[in-house]
């Protein structure tokens, strides 16, 4: 068996007396779409920041693509893509300037970069607005663009932090088609979301409550073991006991 | 090096696309130079004064007209009583009262000392000081003229000739205030651009969230830093050149020293203030915080940098503080090189201090800027 794309064992992060992430352990297989669910404040973003090298863990082990998060974070950065909750594109640059900038930062050769820009614009059907400033685009288009930019250097893992927040179901469905395409190309997808219908699209999901992973399985198995017919019910049952939910 | 090229391209695209930025770059230097040089002046012009003349004599009228003829003083109204004059002083309509005693003319003619009283509104201490010294020298002038007249008429025995001091002002022969101010104002200009723009730019990436995207990219710290500093360094140098051209051809400031020396030192100085701006950006997370801190530092640096008030007249502890004030060094260097024609030999010590500050601050802020938060 090959190494898992993402591996964690007892990964923990504390901020002073507060334990944001407590002893989480899981593997994500290569090419898998892994849903990372949890209520607001459950610790999802903190966990993701540790895996992407933005935040140092307090204790535990973790590796991404076989690279250790403590010692090889620069290697990790070369092999992953990341689309953050906060918007990651530059509003005052045009669509093609944004693609060009991130392509350049990831060191794509000039010729390949030119091709890549055309290719991305064509796939997400933004060729006509390539010279429009990103600020003028609808949110759903920006998200499509941000996702394409996050995988333009062909990473083996892509981390998506609430990528579809605030858009309508049709746009979300279209976005997930892009995710499937990426997964078909062999990219491992690690995605956090608040939408339970999106959880059903994942190969496996984990549900975090108060910094711990309370459940981890395929959507079907989860529904079976909790004897319900939706992931939403599973989630509500687990999250109801949460102490630090903000609702 | 390739990622750096894209970083620079992106910064320039953003700078030139920002409609608020272009006026800052192109118009601010001109306005600042014109406004501060012409308006922020310490020279006295048309100070209003009240006259309380108890003598009403030839001599008293002569003294008053002498005061007025210099152009520094303007007689508000004659025939004040002392009480009226004091009321005017209280109300601020006049800045000075000249009181001439009843026997002024008589005493003068008999060769006796004849005091006059000057009352000055000293709310603004430095202006009061100027009024006092201007008045004193006008009266001394008046006195000399009288003395020679008296001596011719009376044939009185010649008193021992007093030592006469004839000042010659080097480096700024006409004591032109603008000549003195412009080099310093150029420093302020360069400092504003260096300190505010690059630091603010980094904080902006925090605010809009793109910093995370850059931090997960395999981007070298040094590339990121150069990408942030170089564009504003170029803009700062560009603005300095506009300012220098205006100083040379608009204000006719003498350029005694080498322009090349000025530009090299300005380049070093800009790195110092930019590093400071960068450091501020690493300890703040919103543009507002960064702006406030930068503003605070800048005001202290400028007020204590010898631009408006000479460092030599500050108390000892304040003079010691200027040792860590890069603005003070650069103002001093600018004045020395432009107005006195100083070369490397005269300024290299100060330049070394600036280089040290630059390295120190840069190391500090690069060290503080972390791609991974602990």
PDB file of C-alpha atoms in Angstrom, chain B residues 89-201:
ATOM      1  CA  UNK B  89      -2.535  92.886  23.918  1.00  0.00           C
ATOM      2  CA  UNK B  90      -4.951  90.748  25.934  1.00  0.00           C
ATOM      3  CA  UNK B  91      -7.304  90.484  23.004  1.00  0.00           C
ATOM      4  CA  UNK B  92      -4.443  89.502  20.727  1.00  0.00           C
ATOM      5  CA  UNK B  93      -4.972  92.272  18.201  1.00  0.00           C
ATOM      6  CA  UNK B  94      -1.435  93.490  18.818  1.00  0.00           C
ATOM      7  CA  UNK B  95       1.682  91.497  19.682  1.00  0.00           C
ATOM      8  CA  UNK B  96       3.801  94.215  21.198  1.00  0.00           C
ATOM      9  CA  UNK B  97       3.513  97.515  23.050  1.00  0.00           C
ATOM     10  CA  UNK B  98       6.151 100.204  22.753  1.00  0.00           C
ATOM     11  CA  UNK B  99       6.038 102.661  25.599  1.00  0.00           C
ATOM     12  CA  UNK B 100       8.087 105.851  25.308  1.00  0.00           C
ATOM     13  CA  UNK B 101       8.576 107.839  28.553  1.00  0.00           C
ATOM     14  CA  UNK B 102       7.833 111.624  28.700  1.00  0.00           C
ATOM     15  CA  UNK B 103      11.442 112.833  28.806  1.00  0.00           C
ATOM     16  CA  UNK B 104      12.757 110.538  26.051  1.00  0.00           C
ATOM     17  CA  UNK B 105      13.901 113.245  23.648  1.00  0.00           C
ATOM     18  CA  UNK B 106      15.322 115.482  26.338  1.00  0.00           C
ATOM     19  CA  UNK B 107      17.397 112.733  27.886  1.00  0.00           C
ATOM     20  CA  UNK B 108      18.726 111.654  24.556  1.00  0.00           C
ATOM     21  CA  UNK B 109      19.844 115.155  23.729  1.00  0.00           C
ATOM     22  CA  UNK B 110      21.687 115.515  26.959  1.00  0.00           C
ATOM     23  CA  UNK B 111      23.421 112.233  26.386  1.00  0.00           C
ATOM     24  CA  UNK B 112      21.690 110.423  29.229  1.00  0.00           C
ATOM     25  CA  UNK B 113      20.469 106.876  28.988  1.00  0.00           C
ATOM     26  CA  UNK B 114      16.797 106.905  28.087  1.00  0.00           C
ATOM     27  CA  UNK B 115      14.906 103.619  28.573  1.00  0.00           C
ATOM     28  CA  UNK B 116      11.881 102.658  26.515  1.00  0.00           C
ATOM     29  CA  UNK B 117       9.588  99.817  27.521  1.00  0.00           C
ATOM     30  CA  UNK B 118       8.681  96.939  25.267  1.00  0.00           C
ATOM     31  CA  UNK B 119       5.880  94.533  26.231  1.00  0.00           C
ATOM     32  CA  UNK B 120       5.640  91.402  24.106  1.00  0.00           C
ATOM     33  CA  UNK B 121       2.900  88.790  23.882  1.00  0.00           C
ATOM     34  CA  UNK B 122       4.946  85.663  24.614  1.00  0.00           C
ATOM     35  CA  UNK B 123       2.312  82.964  24.199  1.00  0.00           C
ATOM     36  CA  UNK B 124       4.362  81.792  21.239  1.00  0.00           C
ATOM     37  CA  UNK B 125       7.809  81.885  22.780  1.00  0.00           C
ATOM     38  CA  UNK B 126       9.863  81.675  19.647  1.00  0.00           C
ATOM     39  CA  UNK B 127       7.976  84.461  17.896  1.00  0.00           C
ATOM     40  CA  UNK B 128       8.311  86.583  21.046  1.00  0.00           C
ATOM     41  CA  UNK B 129      12.036  85.944  21.001  1.00  0.00           C
ATOM     42  CA  UNK B 130      12.225  87.060  17.397  1.00  0.00           C
ATOM     43  CA  UNK B 131      10.186  90.204  18.092  1.00  0.00           C
ATOM     44  CA  UNK B 132      12.498  91.015  20.954  1.00  0.00           C
ATOM     45  CA  UNK B 133      15.696  90.586  19.010  1.00  0.00           C
ATOM     46  CA  UNK B 134      14.388  92.437  15.952  1.00  0.00           C
ATOM     47  CA  UNK B 135      13.210  95.326  18.107  1.00  0.00           C
ATOM     48  CA  UNK B 136      16.436  95.423  20.055  1.00  0.00           C
ATOM     49  CA  UNK B 137      18.529  95.610  16.941  1.00  0.00           C
ATOM     50  CA  UNK B 138      16.340  98.315  15.411  1.00  0.00           C
ATOM     51  CA  UNK B 139      16.606 100.365  18.578  1.00  0.00           C
ATOM     52  CA  UNK B 140      20.349  99.823  18.689  1.00  0.00           C
ATOM     53  CA  UNK B 141      20.505 101.053  15.109  1.00  0.00           C
ATOM     54  CA  UNK B 142      18.447 104.091  16.023  1.00  0.00           C
ATOM     55  CA  UNK B 143      20.750 104.702  18.934  1.00  0.00           C
ATOM     56  CA  UNK B 144      23.862 104.636  16.777  1.00  0.00           C
ATOM     57  CA  UNK B 145      22.432 107.135  14.338  1.00  0.00           C
ATOM     58  CA  UNK B 146      21.402 109.430  17.176  1.00  0.00           C
ATOM     59  CA  UNK B 147      24.808 109.175  18.736  1.00  0.00           C
ATOM     60  CA  UNK B 148      26.566 110.303  15.599  1.00  0.00           C
ATOM     61  CA  UNK B 149      24.109 113.212  15.182  1.00  0.00           C
ATOM     62  CA  UNK B 150      24.489 114.223  18.775  1.00  0.00           C
ATOM     63  CA  UNK B 151      28.230 114.067  18.539  1.00  0.00           C
ATOM     64  CA  UNK B 152      28.348 116.286  15.479  1.00  0.00           C
ATOM     65  CA  UNK B 153      26.046 118.871  17.071  1.00  0.00           C
ATOM     66  CA  UNK B 154      27.334 118.912  20.584  1.00  0.00           C
ATOM     67  CA  UNK B 155      30.968 118.195  19.917  1.00  0.00           C
ATOM     68  CA  UNK B 156      30.786 116.226  23.089  1.00  0.00           C
ATOM     69  CA  UNK B 157      33.883 114.287  23.984  1.00  0.00           C
ATOM     70  CA  UNK B 158      34.041 111.080  22.022  1.00  0.00           C
ATOM     71  CA  UNK B 159      33.408 108.059  24.173  1.00  0.00           C
ATOM     72  CA  UNK B 160      35.561 105.015  23.721  1.00  0.00           C
ATOM     73  CA  UNK B 161      34.484 103.345  20.503  1.00  0.00           C
ATOM     74  CA  UNK B 162      32.598 100.175  21.293  1.00  0.00           C
ATOM     75  CA  UNK B 163      33.519  96.940  19.539  1.00  0.00           C
ATOM     76  CA  UNK B 164      31.370  96.604  16.535  1.00  0.00           C
ATOM     77  CA  UNK B 165      30.329  93.199  15.321  1.00  0.00           C
ATOM     78  CA  UNK B 166      29.669  92.865  11.622  1.00  0.00           C
ATOM     79  CA  UNK B 167      28.238  89.403  11.006  1.00  0.00           C
ATOM     80  CA  UNK B 168      28.878  87.591   7.741  1.00  0.00           C
ATOM     81  CA  UNK B 169      26.553  84.649   7.223  1.00  0.00           C
ATOM     82  CA  UNK B 170      28.252  81.706   5.621  1.00  0.00           C
ATOM     83  CA  UNK B 171      26.480  79.032   3.569  1.00  0.00           C
ATOM     84  CA  UNK B 172      23.210  80.963   3.546  1.00  0.00           C
ATOM     85  CA  UNK B 173      24.368  84.561   3.154  1.00  0.00           C
ATOM     86  CA  UNK B 174      20.941  86.166   3.020  1.00  0.00           C
ATOM     87  CA  UNK B 175      19.639  84.004   5.894  1.00  0.00           C
ATOM     88  CA  UNK B 176      16.996  82.836   3.478  1.00  0.00           C
ATOM     89  CA  UNK B 177      14.527  80.690   5.340  1.00  0.00           C
ATOM     90  CA  UNK B 178      13.535  78.732   2.243  1.00  0.00           C
ATOM     91  CA  UNK B 179      17.117  77.731   1.540  1.00  0.00           C
ATOM     92  CA  UNK B 180      17.270  76.334   5.032  1.00  0.00           C
ATOM     93  CA  UNK B 181      13.888  74.573   4.957  1.00  0.00           C
ATOM     94  CA  UNK B 182      13.768  72.934   1.535  1.00  0.00           C
ATOM     95  CA  UNK B 183      16.461  70.276   2.073  1.00  0.00           C
ATOM     96  CA  UNK B 184      14.730  69.229   5.292  1.00  0.00           C
ATOM     97  CA  UNK B 185      11.323  69.112   3.671  1.00  0.00           C
ATOM     98  CA  UNK B 186      12.695  66.822   0.981  1.00  0.00           C
ATOM     99  CA  UNK B 187      13.651  64.461   3.806  1.00  0.00           C
ATOM    100  CA  UNK B 188      10.124  64.546   5.217  1.00  0.00           C
ATOM    101  CA  UNK B 189       8.764  63.740   1.784  1.00  0.00           C
ATOM    102  CA  UNK B 190      10.988  60.707   1.294  1.00  0.00           C
ATOM    103  CA  UNK B 191      10.273  59.521   4.839  1.00  0.00           C
ATOM    104  CA  UNK B 192       6.510  59.628   4.393  1.00  0.00           C
ATOM    105  CA  UNK B 193       6.661  57.528   1.267  1.00  0.00           C
ATOM    106  CA  UNK B 194       9.124  55.050   2.721  1.00  0.00           C
ATOM    107  CA  UNK B 195       7.469  54.627   6.069  1.00  0.00           C
ATOM    108  CA  UNK B 196       3.814  54.643   5.098  1.00  0.00           C
ATOM    109  CA  UNK B 197       3.443  53.033   1.722  1.00  0.00           C
ATOM    110  CA  UNK B 198       5.383  49.781   1.973  1.00  0.00           C
ATOM    111  CA  UNK B 199       4.319  48.933   5.513  1.00  0.00           C
ATOM    112  CA  UNK B 200       0.722  49.721   4.710  1.00  0.00           C
ATOM    113  CA  UNK B 201       0.923  47.524   1.650  1.00  0.00           C
TER     114      UNK B 201
END
